[in-house]
CSV table of C-alpha atoms in Angstrom, one decimal:
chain,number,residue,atom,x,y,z
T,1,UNK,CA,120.7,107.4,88.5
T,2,UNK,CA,119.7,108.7,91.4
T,3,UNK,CA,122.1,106.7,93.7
T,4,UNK,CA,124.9,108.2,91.0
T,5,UNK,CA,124.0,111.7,91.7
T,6,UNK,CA,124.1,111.3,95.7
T,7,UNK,CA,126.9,109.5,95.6
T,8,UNK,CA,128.7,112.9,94.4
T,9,UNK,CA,132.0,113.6,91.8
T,10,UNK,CA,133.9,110.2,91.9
T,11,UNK,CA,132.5,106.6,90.3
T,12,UNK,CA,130.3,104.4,92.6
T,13,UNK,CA,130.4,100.7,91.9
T,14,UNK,CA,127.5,98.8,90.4
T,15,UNK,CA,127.7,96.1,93.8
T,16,UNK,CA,126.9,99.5,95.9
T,17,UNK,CA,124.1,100.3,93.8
T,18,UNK,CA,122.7,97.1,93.3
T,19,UNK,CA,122.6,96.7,97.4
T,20,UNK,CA,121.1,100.3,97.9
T,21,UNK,CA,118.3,99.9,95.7
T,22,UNK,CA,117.9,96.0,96.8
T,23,UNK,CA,118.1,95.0,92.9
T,24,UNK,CA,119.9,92.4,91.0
T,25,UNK,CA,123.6,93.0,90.0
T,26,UNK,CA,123.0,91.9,86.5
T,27,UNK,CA,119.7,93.8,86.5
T,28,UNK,CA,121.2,97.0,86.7
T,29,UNK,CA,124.1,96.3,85.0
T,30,UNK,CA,121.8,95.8,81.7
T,31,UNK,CA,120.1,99.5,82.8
T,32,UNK,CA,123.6,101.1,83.0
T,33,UNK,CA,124.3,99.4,79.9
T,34,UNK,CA,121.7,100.9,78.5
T,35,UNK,CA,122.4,104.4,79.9
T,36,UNK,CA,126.2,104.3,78.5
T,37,UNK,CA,124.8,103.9,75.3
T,38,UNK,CA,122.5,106.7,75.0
T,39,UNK,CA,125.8,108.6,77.0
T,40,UNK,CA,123.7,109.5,80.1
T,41,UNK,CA,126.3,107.7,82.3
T,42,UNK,CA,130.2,106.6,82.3
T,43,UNK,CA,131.9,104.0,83.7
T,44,UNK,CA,135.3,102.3,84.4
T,45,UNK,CA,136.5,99.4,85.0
T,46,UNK,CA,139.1,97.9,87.9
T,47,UNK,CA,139.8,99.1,91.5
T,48,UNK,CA,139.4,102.6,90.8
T,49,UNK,CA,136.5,102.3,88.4
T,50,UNK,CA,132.7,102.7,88.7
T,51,UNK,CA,130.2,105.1,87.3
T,52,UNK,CA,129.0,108.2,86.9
T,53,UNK,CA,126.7,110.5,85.1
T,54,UNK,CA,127.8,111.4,82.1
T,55,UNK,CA,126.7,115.6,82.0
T,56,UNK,CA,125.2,117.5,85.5
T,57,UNK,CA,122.2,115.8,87.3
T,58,UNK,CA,120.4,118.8,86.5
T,59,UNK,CA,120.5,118.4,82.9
T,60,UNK,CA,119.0,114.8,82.9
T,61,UNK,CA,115.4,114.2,83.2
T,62,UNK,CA,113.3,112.0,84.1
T,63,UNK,CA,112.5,111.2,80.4
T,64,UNK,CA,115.6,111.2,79.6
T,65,UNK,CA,116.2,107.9,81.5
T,66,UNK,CA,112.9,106.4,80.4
T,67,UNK,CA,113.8,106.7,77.0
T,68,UNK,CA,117.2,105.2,76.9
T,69,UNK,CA,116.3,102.4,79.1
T,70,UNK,CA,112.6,101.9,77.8
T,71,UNK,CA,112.1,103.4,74.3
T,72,UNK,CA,109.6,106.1,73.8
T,73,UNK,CA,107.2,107.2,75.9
T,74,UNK,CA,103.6,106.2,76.1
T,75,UNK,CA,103.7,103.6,72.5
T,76,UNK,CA,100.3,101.9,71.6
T,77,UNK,CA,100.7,98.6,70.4
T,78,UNK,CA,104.4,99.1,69.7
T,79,UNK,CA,104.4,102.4,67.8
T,80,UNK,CA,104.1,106.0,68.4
T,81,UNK,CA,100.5,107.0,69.1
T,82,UNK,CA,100.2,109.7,65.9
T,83,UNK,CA,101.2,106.6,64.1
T,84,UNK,CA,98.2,104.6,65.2
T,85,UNK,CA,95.0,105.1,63.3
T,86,UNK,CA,91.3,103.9,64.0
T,87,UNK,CA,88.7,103.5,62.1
T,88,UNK,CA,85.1,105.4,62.2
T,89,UNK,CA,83.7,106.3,65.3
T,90,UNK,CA,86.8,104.6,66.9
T,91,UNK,CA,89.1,107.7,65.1
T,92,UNK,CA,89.2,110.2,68.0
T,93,UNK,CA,91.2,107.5,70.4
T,94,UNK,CA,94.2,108.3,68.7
T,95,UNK,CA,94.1,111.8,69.8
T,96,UNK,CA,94.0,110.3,73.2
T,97,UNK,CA,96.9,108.5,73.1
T,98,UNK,CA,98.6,112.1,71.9
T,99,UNK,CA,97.1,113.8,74.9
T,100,UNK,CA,98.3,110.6,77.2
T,101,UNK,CA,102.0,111.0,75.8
T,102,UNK,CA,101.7,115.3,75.9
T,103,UNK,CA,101.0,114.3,79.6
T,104,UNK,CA,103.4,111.7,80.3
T,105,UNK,CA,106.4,114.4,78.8
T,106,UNK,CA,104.9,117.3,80.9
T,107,UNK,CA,105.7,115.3,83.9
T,108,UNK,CA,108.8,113.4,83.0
T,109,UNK,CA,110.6,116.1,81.2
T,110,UNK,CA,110.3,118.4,84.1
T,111,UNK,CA,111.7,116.2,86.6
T,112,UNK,CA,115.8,115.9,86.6
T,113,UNK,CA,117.4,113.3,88.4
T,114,UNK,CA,118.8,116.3,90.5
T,115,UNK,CA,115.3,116.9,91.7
T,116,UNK,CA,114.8,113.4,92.8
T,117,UNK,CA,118.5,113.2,94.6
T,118,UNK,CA,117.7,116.5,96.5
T,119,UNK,CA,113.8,115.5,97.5
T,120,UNK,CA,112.7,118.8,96.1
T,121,UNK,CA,110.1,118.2,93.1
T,122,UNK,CA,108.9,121.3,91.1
T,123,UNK,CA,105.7,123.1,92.5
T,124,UNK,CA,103.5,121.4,90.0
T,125,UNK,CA,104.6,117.5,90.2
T,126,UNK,CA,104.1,118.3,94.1
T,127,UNK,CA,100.4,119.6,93.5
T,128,UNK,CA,99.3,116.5,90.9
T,129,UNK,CA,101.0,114.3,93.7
T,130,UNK,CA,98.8,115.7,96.5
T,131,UNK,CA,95.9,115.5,94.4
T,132,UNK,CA,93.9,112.3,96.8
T,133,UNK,CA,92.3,110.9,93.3
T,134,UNK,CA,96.1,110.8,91.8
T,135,UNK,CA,96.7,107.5,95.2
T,136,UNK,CA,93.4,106.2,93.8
T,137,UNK,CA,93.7,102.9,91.3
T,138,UNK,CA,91.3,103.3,89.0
């Protein structure tokens, strides 16, 4: 997506993308698959042909993408997490899983693909990113 945005008005071919991003050909050929259907991107086929996004750069987050290629965001056990339930003193975790997701989206729906082409992330991804603990694996 983000290679589509750079790569400004006019369709660039999977091959190009495939070597920029040093992935399989097939691999993201199943992703823009994928992104056709949900109509983030476009594409066209023969000498001329390639793809595109679909609507402004600006107007697609980062959610947006995760979605269409990976389903909904933040699932436990294959299901939306208001849909999970626990019993007895187990029954607060699902409210974690709610907060998980509710964090996940306030990241990932504030992030377009135009602020990841440009380098310039809003104020407050920057901040949780320069948080030292956020680099730590645990």
């Amino acid at each position: 997506m983000i290679e589509l945005a750079a790569g400004g008005d006019g369709p660039v071919k999977g091959e190009r993308i495939a070597q920029a991003q040093e992935i399989p050909l097939k691999f993201l050929e199943n992703i823009l698959g994928d992104l056709r259907h949900a109509g983030i991107v476009r594409s066209q086929r023969g000498v001329e042909g390639g793809y595109w996004l679909a609507k402004p750069a600006d107007g697609i987050t980062v959610a947006e993408f995760v979605r269409a290629v990976e389903g909904p965001i933040a699932n436990v056990r294959g299901v939306g997490p208001e849909q999970v339930e626990y019993a007895g003193s187990a029954a607060p975790l699902r409210d974690v899983w709610i907060a998980v997701r509710a964090n996940l989206r306030a990241v990932l729906e504030n992030v377009t693909i135009a602020d990841l082409a440009s380098g310039d992330l809003p104020a407050i991804i920057e901040e949780l990113a320069a948080n030292p603990d956020a680099w730590q694996p645990h």
